[in-house]
């Protein structure tokens, strides 16, 4: 189980408003929203060149 994390817009830059910023996960979370992050949602101080992506593994 687990996931692989990619940074620097590895899968391409998004085009919609940034939902989560400053996400910090420990690895024990079941859902991305269980990770610590900047509040409120859509409150971001970054651009899409910093987009992160995940590849989940069973």
Coordinates of C-alpha atoms in Angstrom, one line a residue:
X1 CA 0.0 0.0 0.0
X2 CA 1.0 3.6 -0.3
X3 CA 1.4 6.3 -2.9
X4 CA 4.1 7.9 -4.9
X5 CA 4.3 11.7 -4.8
X6 CA 5.3 13.8 -7.8
X7 CA 6.1 17.5 -7.7
X8 CA 6.8 20.4 -10.0
X9 CA 3.7 19.8 -12.1
X10 CA 4.9 16.4 -13.2
X11 CA 1.6 15.6 -14.8
X12 CA 1.1 19.1 -16.2
X13 CA -0.1 22.3 -14.7
X14 CA -3.7 22.5 -13.5
X15 CA -6.1 25.1 -14.9
X16 CA -8.7 25.3 -12.1
X17 CA -8.4 27.2 -8.8
X18 CA -5.9 25.6 -6.4
X19 CA -7.9 23.6 -3.8
X20 CA -5.1 22.7 -1.3
X21 CA -1.9 24.4 -0.4
X22 CA 1.0 23.6 2.0
X23 CA -0.2 20.0 2.3
X24 CA 1.7 18.0 4.9
X25 CA 1.1 14.3 5.1
X26 CA 2.6 11.7 7.5
X27 CA 1.8 8.6 5.4
X28 CA -0.9 7.3 7.7
X29 CA -3.8 9.2 6.2
X30 CA -6.6 7.5 4.3
X31 CA -7.6 10.6 2.3
X32 CA -5.8 13.7 1.1
X33 CA -8.1 15.9 3.2
X34 CA -6.8 14.1 6.3
X35 CA -3.4 15.7 5.8
X36 CA -2.6 19.0 7.4
X37 CA -3.1 21.9 4.9
X38 CA -3.5 25.7 4.6
X39 CA -7.1 26.8 5.5
X40 CA -9.5 27.6 4.1
X41 CA -9.7 25.6 1.0
X42 CA -8.8 27.6 -2.2
X43 CA -6.5 29.8 0.0
X44 CA -3.2 29.5 -1.9
X45 CA 0.0 31.5 -2.1
X46 CA 1.5 29.5 -5.1
X47 CA 1.1 29.0 -8.8
X48 CA 0.4 25.9 -10.8
X49 CA 4.1 25.3 -11.5
X50 CA 4.2 23.9 -8.0
X51 CA 1.3 21.4 -8.6
X52 CA 1.7 18.0 -7.0
X53 CA 0.4 14.7 -8.1
X54 CA -0.1 11.3 -6.5
X55 CA 0.1 7.8 -7.9
X56 CA -1.8 5.5 -5.5
X57 CA -0.8 1.8 -5.1
X58 CA -3.1 -0.9 -3.7

